[in-house]
Tab-separated table of C-alpha atoms in Angstrom:
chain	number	residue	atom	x	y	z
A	1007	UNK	CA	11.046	44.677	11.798
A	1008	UNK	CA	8.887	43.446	9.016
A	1009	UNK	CA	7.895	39.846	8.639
A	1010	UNK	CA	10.004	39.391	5.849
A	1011	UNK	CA	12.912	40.681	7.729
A	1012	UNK	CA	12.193	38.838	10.720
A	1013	UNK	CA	12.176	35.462	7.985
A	1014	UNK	CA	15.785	36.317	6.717
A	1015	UNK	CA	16.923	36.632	10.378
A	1016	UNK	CA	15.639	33.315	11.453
A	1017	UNK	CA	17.374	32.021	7.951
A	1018	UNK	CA	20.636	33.621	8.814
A	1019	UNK	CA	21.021	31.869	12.568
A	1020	UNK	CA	23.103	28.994	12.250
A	1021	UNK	CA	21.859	25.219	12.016
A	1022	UNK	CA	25.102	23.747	13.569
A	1023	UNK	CA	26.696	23.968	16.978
A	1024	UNK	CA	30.213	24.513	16.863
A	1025	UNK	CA	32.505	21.905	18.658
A	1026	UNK	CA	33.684	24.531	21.630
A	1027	UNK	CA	29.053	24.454	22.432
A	1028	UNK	CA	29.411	20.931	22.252
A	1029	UNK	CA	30.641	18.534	25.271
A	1030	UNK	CA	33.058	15.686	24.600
A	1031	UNK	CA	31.503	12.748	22.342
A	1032	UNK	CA	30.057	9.934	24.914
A	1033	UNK	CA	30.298	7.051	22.494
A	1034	UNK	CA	27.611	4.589	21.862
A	1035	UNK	CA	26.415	4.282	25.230
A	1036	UNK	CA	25.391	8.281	24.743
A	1037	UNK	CA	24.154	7.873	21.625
A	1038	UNK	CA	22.217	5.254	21.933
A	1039	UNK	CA	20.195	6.071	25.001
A	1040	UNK	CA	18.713	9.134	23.183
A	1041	UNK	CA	17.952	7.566	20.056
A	1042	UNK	CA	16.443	4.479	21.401
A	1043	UNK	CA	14.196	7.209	23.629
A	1044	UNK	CA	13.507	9.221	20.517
A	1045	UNK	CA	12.026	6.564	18.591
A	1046	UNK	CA	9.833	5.418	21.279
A	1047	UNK	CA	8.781	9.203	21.792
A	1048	UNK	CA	8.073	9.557	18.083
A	1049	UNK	CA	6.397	6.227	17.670
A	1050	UNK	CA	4.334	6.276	20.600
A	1051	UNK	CA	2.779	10.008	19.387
A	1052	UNK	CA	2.823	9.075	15.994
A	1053	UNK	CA	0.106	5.859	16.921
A	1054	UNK	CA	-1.538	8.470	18.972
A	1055	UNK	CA	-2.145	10.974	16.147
A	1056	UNK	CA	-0.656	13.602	18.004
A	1057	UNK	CA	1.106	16.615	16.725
A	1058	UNK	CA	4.244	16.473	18.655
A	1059	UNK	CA	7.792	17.287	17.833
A	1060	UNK	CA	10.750	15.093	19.300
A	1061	UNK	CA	14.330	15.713	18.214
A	1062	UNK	CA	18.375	15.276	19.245
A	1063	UNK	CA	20.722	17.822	19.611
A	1064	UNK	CA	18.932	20.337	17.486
A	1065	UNK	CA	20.228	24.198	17.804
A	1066	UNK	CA	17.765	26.081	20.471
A	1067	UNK	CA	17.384	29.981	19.950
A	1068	UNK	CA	15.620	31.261	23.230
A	1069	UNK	CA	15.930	35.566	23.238
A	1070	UNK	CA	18.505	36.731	25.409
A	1071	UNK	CA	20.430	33.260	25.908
A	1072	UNK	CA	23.185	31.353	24.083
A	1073	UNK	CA	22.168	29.130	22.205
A	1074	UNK	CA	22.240	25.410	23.274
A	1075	UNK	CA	21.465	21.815	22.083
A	1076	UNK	CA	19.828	19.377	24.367
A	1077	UNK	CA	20.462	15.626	23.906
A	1078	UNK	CA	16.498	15.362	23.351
A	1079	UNK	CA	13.816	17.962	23.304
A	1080	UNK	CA	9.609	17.409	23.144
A	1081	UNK	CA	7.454	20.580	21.611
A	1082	UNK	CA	3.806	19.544	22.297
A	1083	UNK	CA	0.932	20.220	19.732
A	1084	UNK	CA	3.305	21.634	17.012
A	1085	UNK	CA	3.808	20.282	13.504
A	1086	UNK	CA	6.328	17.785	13.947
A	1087	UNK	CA	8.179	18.723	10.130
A	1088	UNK	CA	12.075	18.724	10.028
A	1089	UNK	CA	13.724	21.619	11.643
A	1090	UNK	CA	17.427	22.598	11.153
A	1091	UNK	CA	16.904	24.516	14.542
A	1092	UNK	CA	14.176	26.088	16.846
A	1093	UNK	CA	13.781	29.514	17.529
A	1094	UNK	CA	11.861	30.546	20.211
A	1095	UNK	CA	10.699	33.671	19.101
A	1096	UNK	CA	9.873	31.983	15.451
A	1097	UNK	CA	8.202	29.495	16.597
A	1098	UNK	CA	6.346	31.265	19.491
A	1099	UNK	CA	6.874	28.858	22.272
A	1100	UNK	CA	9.877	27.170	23.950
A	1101	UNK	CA	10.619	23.550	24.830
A	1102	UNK	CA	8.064	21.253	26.781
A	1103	UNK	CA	10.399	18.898	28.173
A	1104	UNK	CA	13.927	18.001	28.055
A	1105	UNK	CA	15.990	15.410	28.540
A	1106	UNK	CA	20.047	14.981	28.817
A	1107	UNK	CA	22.080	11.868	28.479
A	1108	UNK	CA	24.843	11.498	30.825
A	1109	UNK	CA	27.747	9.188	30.121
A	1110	UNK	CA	31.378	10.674	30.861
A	1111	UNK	CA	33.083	14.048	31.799
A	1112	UNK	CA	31.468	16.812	33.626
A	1113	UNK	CA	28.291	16.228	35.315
A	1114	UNK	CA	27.893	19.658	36.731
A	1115	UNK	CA	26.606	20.513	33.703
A	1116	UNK	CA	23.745	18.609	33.254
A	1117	UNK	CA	23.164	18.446	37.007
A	1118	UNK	CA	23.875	21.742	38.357
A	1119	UNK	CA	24.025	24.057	35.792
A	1120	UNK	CA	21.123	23.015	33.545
A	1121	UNK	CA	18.960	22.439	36.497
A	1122	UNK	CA	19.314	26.383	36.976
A	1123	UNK	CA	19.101	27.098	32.971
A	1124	UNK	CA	16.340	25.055	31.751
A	1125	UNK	CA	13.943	26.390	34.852
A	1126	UNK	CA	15.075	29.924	34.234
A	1127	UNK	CA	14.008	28.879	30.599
A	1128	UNK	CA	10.598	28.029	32.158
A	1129	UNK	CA	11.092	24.157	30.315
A	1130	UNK	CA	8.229	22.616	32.608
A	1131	UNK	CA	9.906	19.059	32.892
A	1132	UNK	CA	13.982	18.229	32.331
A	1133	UNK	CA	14.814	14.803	33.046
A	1134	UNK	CA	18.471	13.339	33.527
A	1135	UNK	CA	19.649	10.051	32.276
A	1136	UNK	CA	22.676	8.608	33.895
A	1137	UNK	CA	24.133	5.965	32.263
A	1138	UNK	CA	27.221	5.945	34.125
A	1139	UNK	CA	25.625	5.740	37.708
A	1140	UNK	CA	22.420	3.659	35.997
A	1141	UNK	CA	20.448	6.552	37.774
A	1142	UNK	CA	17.309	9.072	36.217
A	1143	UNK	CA	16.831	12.147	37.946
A	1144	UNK	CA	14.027	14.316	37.417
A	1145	UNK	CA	12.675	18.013	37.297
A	1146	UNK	CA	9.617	19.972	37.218
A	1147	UNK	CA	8.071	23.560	37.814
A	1148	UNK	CA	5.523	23.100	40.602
A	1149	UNK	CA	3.724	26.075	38.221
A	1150	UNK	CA	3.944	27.973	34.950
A	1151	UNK	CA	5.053	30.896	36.978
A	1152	UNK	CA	7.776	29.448	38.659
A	1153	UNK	CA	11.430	29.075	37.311
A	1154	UNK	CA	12.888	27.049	39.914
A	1155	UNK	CA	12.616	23.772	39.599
A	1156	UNK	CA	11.498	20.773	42.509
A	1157	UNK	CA	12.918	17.262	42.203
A	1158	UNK	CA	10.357	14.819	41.371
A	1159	UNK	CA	10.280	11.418	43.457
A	1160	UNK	CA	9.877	8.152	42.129
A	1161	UNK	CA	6.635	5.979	42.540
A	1162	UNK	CA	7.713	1.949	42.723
A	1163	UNK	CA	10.960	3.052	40.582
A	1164	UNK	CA	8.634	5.356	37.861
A	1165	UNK	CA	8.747	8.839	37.560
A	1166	UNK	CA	5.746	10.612	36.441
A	1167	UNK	CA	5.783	13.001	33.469
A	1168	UNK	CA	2.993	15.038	33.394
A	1169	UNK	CA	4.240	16.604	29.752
A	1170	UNK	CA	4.330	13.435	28.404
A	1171	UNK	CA	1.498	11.797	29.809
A	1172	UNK	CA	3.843	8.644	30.399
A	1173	UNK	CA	6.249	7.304	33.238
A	1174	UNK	CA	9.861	6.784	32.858
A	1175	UNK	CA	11.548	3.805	34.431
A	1176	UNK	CA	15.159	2.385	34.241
A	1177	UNK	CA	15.228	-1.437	33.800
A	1178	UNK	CA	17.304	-3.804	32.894
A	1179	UNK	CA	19.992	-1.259	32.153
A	1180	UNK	CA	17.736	0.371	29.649
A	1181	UNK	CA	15.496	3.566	30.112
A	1182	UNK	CA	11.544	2.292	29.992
A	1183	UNK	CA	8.454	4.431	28.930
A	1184	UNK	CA	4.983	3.132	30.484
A	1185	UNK	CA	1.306	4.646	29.579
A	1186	UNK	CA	-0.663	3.338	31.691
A	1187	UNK	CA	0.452	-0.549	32.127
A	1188	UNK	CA	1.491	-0.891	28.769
A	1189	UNK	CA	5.313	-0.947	28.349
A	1190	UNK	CA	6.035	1.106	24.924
A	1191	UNK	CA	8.670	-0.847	22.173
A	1192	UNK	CA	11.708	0.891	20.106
A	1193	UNK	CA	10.973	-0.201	16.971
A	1194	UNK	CA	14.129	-2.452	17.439
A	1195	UNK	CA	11.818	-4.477	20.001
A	1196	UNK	CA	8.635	-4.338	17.811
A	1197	UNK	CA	10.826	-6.207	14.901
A	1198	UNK	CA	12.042	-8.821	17.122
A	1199	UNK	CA	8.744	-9.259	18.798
A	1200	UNK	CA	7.468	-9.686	15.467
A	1201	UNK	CA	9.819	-12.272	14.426
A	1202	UNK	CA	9.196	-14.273	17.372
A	1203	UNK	CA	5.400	-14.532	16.611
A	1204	UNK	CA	5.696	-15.105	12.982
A	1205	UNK	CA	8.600	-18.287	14.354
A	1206	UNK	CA	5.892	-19.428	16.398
A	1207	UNK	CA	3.361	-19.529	14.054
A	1208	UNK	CA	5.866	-21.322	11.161
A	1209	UNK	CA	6.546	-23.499	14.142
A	1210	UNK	CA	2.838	-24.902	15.048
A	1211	UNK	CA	2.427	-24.401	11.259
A	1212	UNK	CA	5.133	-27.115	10.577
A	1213	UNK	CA	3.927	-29.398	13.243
A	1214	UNK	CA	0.489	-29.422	12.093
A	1215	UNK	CA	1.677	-30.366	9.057
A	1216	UNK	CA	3.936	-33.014	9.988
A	1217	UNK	CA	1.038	-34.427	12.220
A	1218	UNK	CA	-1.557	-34.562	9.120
A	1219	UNK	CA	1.761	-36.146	7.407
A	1220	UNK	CA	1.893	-38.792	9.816
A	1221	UNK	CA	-2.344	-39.177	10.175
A	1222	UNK	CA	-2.260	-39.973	6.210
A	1223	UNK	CA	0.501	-42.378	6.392
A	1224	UNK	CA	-0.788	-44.058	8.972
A	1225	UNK	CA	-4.686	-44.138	7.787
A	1226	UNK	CA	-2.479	-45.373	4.241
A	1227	UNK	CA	-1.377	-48.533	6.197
A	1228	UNK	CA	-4.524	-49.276	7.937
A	1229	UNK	CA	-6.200	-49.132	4.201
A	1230	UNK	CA	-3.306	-51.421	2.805
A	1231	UNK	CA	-4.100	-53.922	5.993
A	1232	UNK	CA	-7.630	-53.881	4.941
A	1233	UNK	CA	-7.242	-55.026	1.733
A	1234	UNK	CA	-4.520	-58.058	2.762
A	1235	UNK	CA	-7.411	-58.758	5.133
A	1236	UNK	CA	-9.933	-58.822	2.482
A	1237	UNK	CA	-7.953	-60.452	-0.278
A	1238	UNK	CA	-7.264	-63.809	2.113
A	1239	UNK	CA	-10.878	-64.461	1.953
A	1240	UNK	CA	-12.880	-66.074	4.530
Protein backbone atom coordinates (compact mmCIF):
# COMPACT_ATOMS: atom_id res chain seq x y z
CA UNK A 1 0.00 0.00 0.00
CA UNK A 2 1.39 3.30 -1.04
CA UNK A 3 1.62 6.24 1.28
CA UNK A 4 -0.98 7.96 -0.38
CA UNK A 5 -3.24 5.05 -0.02
CA UNK A 6 -2.37 4.40 3.40
CA UNK A 7 -3.44 8.58 3.90
CA UNK A 8 -6.99 7.98 2.36
CA UNK A 9 -7.41 4.94 4.68
CA UNK A 10 -6.59 6.76 7.82
CA UNK A 11 -9.11 9.63 6.27
CA UNK A 12 -11.82 7.13 5.69
CA UNK A 13 -11.88 5.61 9.57
CA UNK A 14 -14.48 7.25 11.37
CA UNK A 15 -14.00 10.28 13.92
CA UNK A 16 -17.15 9.38 16.02
CA UNK A 17 -18.07 6.47 18.23
CA UNK A 18 -21.39 5.30 17.72
CA UNK A 19 -23.78 5.24 20.81
CA UNK A 20 -23.93 1.11 21.00
CA UNK A 21 -19.33 1.77 21.67
CA UNK A 22 -20.35 4.18 24.06
CA UNK A 23 -21.46 3.40 27.87
CA UNK A 24 -24.44 5.18 29.40
CA UNK A 25 -23.86 9.12 29.94
CA UNK A 26 -22.54 9.60 33.77
CA UNK A 27 -23.72 13.17 34.13
CA UNK A 28 -21.68 15.94 35.48
CA UNK A 29 -20.00 14.11 38.07
CA UNK A 30 -18.36 12.01 34.88
CA UNK A 31 -17.77 14.75 33.01
CA UNK A 32 -16.32 16.79 35.12
CA UNK A 33 -13.69 14.62 36.70
CA UNK A 34 -12.00 14.19 33.26
CA UNK A 35 -12.09 17.60 32.20
CA UNK A 36 -10.97 19.14 35.37
CA UNK A 37 -7.91 16.31 35.00
CA UNK A 38 -7.40 17.28 31.40
CA UNK A 39 -6.79 20.78 31.96
CA UNK A 40 -4.42 20.24 34.69
CA UNK A 41 -2.61 17.59 32.36
CA UNK A 42 -2.50 20.11 29.52
CA UNK A 43 -1.56 23.06 31.63
CA UNK A 44 0.95 21.51 33.67
CA UNK A 45 2.93 20.22 30.17
CA UNK A 46 2.14 23.20 28.46
CA UNK A 47 4.33 25.41 31.44
CA UNK A 48 6.76 22.63 31.03
CA UNK A 49 7.32 23.05 27.27
CA UNK A 50 6.68 19.62 26.68
CA UNK A 51 5.31 18.03 23.61
CA UNK A 52 2.58 16.00 25.02
CA UNK A 53 -0.85 15.13 23.82
CA UNK A 54 -3.86 14.85 26.38
CA UNK A 55 -7.40 14.29 25.14
CA UNK A 56 -11.22 12.85 26.12
CA UNK A 57 -12.96 10.29 24.53
CA UNK A 58 -11.13 10.52 21.27
CA UNK A 59 -11.62 7.36 18.72
CA UNK A 60 -8.44 4.86 19.27
CA UNK A 61 -7.44 2.68 16.13
CA UNK A 62 -4.94 -0.01 17.53
CA UNK A 63 -4.44 -3.01 14.45
CA UNK A 64 -6.35 -5.94 15.11
CA UNK A 65 -8.77 -4.43 17.92
CA UNK A 66 -12.10 -2.57 17.97
CA UNK A 67 -11.84 0.49 18.26
CA UNK A 68 -12.41 2.25 21.66
CA UNK A 69 -12.53 5.69 23.40
CA UNK A 70 -11.00 6.17 26.76
CA UNK A 71 -12.38 8.86 29.11
CA UNK A 72 -8.69 10.42 28.96
CA UNK A 73 -5.62 9.37 27.10
CA UNK A 74 -1.68 10.91 27.43
CA UNK A 75 0.73 10.37 24.12
CA UNK A 76 4.19 11.51 25.38
CA UNK A 77 6.65 13.55 23.14
CA UNK A 78 4.15 13.89 20.20
CA UNK A 79 2.82 17.11 18.70
CA UNK A 80 -0.01 17.85 20.77
CA UNK A 81 -2.28 19.40 17.40
CA UNK A 82 -6.07 18.50 17.29
CA UNK A 83 -6.85 15.01 16.33
CA UNK A 84 -10.34 13.76 15.24
CA UNK A 85 -8.91 10.24 16.25
CA UNK A 86 -5.58 8.27 16.77
CA UNK A 87 -4.45 5.58 14.81
CA UNK A 88 -1.95 3.50 15.97
CA UNK A 89 -0.44 2.46 12.98
CA UNK A 90 -0.57 6.33 11.64
CA UNK A 91 0.79 7.64 14.24
CA UNK A 92 3.40 4.90 15.02
CA UNK A 93 2.92 4.47 18.68
CA UNK A 94 -0.01 3.69 21.02
CA UNK A 95 -1.24 5.34 24.21
CA UNK A 96 1.15 6.18 27.25
CA UNK A 97 -1.31 6.22 29.88
CA UNK A 98 -4.91 6.02 30.40
CA UNK A 99 -7.30 6.91 32.56
CA UNK A 100 -11.26 5.99 33.01
CA UNK A 101 -13.85 7.82 34.98
CA UNK A 102 -16.19 5.75 36.85
CA UNK A 103 -19.55 7.07 37.97
CA UNK A 104 -22.67 4.64 37.39
CA UNK A 105 -23.54 1.29 35.61
CA UNK A 106 -21.15 -1.44 34.94
CA UNK A 107 -17.89 -1.42 36.57
CA UNK A 108 -16.64 -4.62 35.12
CA UNK A 109 -15.75 -2.77 32.40
CA UNK A 110 -13.41 -0.46 33.48
CA UNK A 111 -12.23 -2.81 36.23
CA UNK A 112 -12.09 -6.15 34.82
CA UNK A 113 -12.25 -5.97 31.36
CA UNK A 114 -10.01 -2.98 30.57
CA UNK A 115 -7.52 -4.10 33.07
CA UNK A 116 -7.06 -7.18 30.59
CA UNK A 117 -7.40 -4.83 27.28
CA UNK A 118 -5.31 -1.91 27.92
CA UNK A 119 -2.22 -4.36 29.16
CA UNK A 120 -2.77 -6.61 26.19
CA UNK A 121 -2.55 -3.11 24.41
CA UNK A 122 0.86 -2.76 26.14
CA UNK A 123 -0.65 1.00 27.61
CA UNK A 124 2.23 1.17 30.35
CA UNK A 125 0.01 2.96 33.07
CA UNK A 126 -4.19 2.89 33.22
CA UNK A 127 -5.50 4.50 36.16
CA UNK A 128 -9.23 4.23 37.50
CA UNK A 129 -11.18 7.03 38.96
CA UNK A 130 -14.10 6.12 41.09
CA UNK A 131 -16.28 8.67 41.82
CA UNK A 132 -18.95 6.62 43.10
CA UNK A 133 -16.83 4.67 45.77
CA UNK A 134 -14.40 8.07 46.10
CA UNK A 135 -11.66 5.38 45.30
CA UNK A 136 -8.42 5.54 42.44
CA UNK A 137 -7.10 2.38 41.46
CA UNK A 138 -4.08 1.99 39.58
CA UNK A 139 -2.11 -0.08 36.87
CA UNK A 140 1.19 -0.59 35.45
CA UNK A 141 3.45 -3.04 33.32
CA UNK A 142 6.31 -4.02 35.63
CA UNK A 143 8.19 -3.93 31.86
CA UNK A 144 7.77 -2.99 28.22
CA UNK A 145 7.58 -6.65 27.53
CA UNK A 146 4.96 -7.52 29.71
CA UNK A 147 1.13 -7.25 28.99
CA UNK A 148 -0.21 -8.06 32.24
CA UNK A 149 -0.60 -5.56 34.37
CA UNK A 150 0.43 -5.27 38.56
CA UNK A 151 -1.65 -3.04 40.84
CA UNK A 152 0.24 -0.17 42.03
CA UNK A 153 0.05 0.70 45.92
CA UNK A 154 -0.39 3.93 47.33
CA UNK A 155 2.42 5.92 49.21
CA UNK A 156 0.67 8.25 52.20
CA UNK A 157 -2.64 8.17 49.87
CA UNK A 158 -0.43 9.09 46.35
CA UNK A 159 0.05 6.91 43.65
CA UNK A 160 3.09 7.24 41.64
CA UNK A 161 2.98 7.68 37.85
CA UNK A 162 6.05 7.06 36.38
CA UNK A 163 4.50 8.22 32.69
CA UNK A 164 3.60 11.27 34.01
CA UNK A 165 6.28 12.11 36.20
CA UNK A 166 3.54 13.24 38.84
CA UNK A 167 1.45 11.57 41.75
CA UNK A 168 -2.21 11.28 41.82
CA UNK A 169 -4.12 11.78 45.02
CA UNK A 170 -7.91 11.97 45.86
CA UNK A 171 -8.75 14.84 48.28
CA UNK A 172 -11.35 16.54 49.32
CA UNK A 173 -13.62 14.66 46.95
CA UNK A 174 -11.56 15.86 44.06
CA UNK A 175 -8.73 13.95 42.13
CA UNK A 176 -5.16 15.88 43.00
CA UNK A 177 -1.95 15.95 40.76
CA UNK A 178 1.43 16.62 42.82
CA UNK A 179 5.12 17.15 41.15
CA UNK A 180 7.14 17.06 43.58
CA UNK A 181 5.43 19.10 46.65
CA UNK A 182 3.78 21.40 44.54
CA UNK A 183 0.00 20.77 44.24
CA UNK A 184 -0.91 21.58 40.36
CA UNK A 185 -4.29 24.15 39.80
CA UNK A 186 -7.26 23.64 37.08
CA UNK A 187 -7.29 26.74 35.67
CA UNK A 188 -10.68 27.14 37.57
CA UNK A 189 -8.37 27.31 40.84
CA UNK A 190 -5.64 29.54 39.24
CA UNK A 191 -8.60 32.27 38.52
CA UNK A 192 -9.88 32.19 41.92
CA UNK A 193 -6.48 32.15 43.45
CA UNK A 194 -5.90 35.07 41.44
CA UNK A 195 -8.83 36.95 42.53
CA UNK A 196 -8.09 36.41 46.03
CA UNK A 197 -4.59 38.07 45.72
CA UNK A 198 -5.60 40.90 43.59
CA UNK A 199 -8.76 41.36 46.79
CA UNK A 200 -6.00 41.40 49.07
CA UNK A 201 -3.97 43.73 47.53
CA UNK A 202 -7.22 46.31 46.75
CA UNK A 203 -7.77 45.55 50.39
CA UNK A 204 -4.28 46.80 52.07
CA UNK A 205 -4.44 49.19 49.06
CA UNK A 206 -7.67 50.82 50.49
CA UNK A 207 -6.47 50.81 54.00
CA UNK A 208 -3.34 52.49 53.26
CA UNK A 209 -5.19 54.93 51.79
CA UNK A 210 -7.70 55.51 54.31
CA UNK A 211 -4.77 55.64 56.91
CA UNK A 212 -2.82 58.53 54.87
CA UNK A 213 -6.61 59.96 54.76
CA UNK A 214 -6.81 60.04 58.34
CA UNK A 215 -2.72 61.12 58.91
CA UNK A 216 -3.63 64.38 56.71
CA UNK A 217 -6.71 65.19 58.52
CA UNK A 218 -5.33 64.86 61.54
CA UNK A 219 -1.77 66.71 60.81
CA UNK A 220 -4.74 69.45 59.19
CA UNK A 221 -6.06 69.95 62.80
CA UNK A 222 -2.85 70.04 64.59
CA UNK A 223 -1.84 72.95 61.89
CA UNK A 224 -5.30 74.74 62.51
CA UNK A 225 -4.45 74.42 66.54
CA UNK A 226 -1.20 76.00 65.81
CA UNK A 227 -2.34 78.90 64.38
CA UNK A 228 -5.35 79.56 67.24
CA UNK A 229 -2.28 79.11 69.43
CA UNK A 230 -0.30 81.62 67.65
CA UNK A 231 -2.99 84.14 66.86
CA UNK A 232 -3.86 84.58 70.92
CA UNK A 233 -0.51 86.03 71.32
CA UNK A 234 1.57 85.84 74.30
Amino acid sequence: MSMEERERVVEALPAEVTWDEMAMPEGDLHNRGKRQAQEVLEGYFEQRRRRVYVASELPIYYPGERRFAPDLLVVLDVEPHLRGKWVVSHEGRGLDWVMEVHVGGDRKKDAEYNVRRYARLGIPEYFIYDRARERLEAYRLPSAEAREYVRMEPEQGRYTSEVLGLELQLEGGRLRFWAGNALLLAPAEMNERLRGLLDGEQRRADEEARRREEAERRLAELQAELERLKSRGP
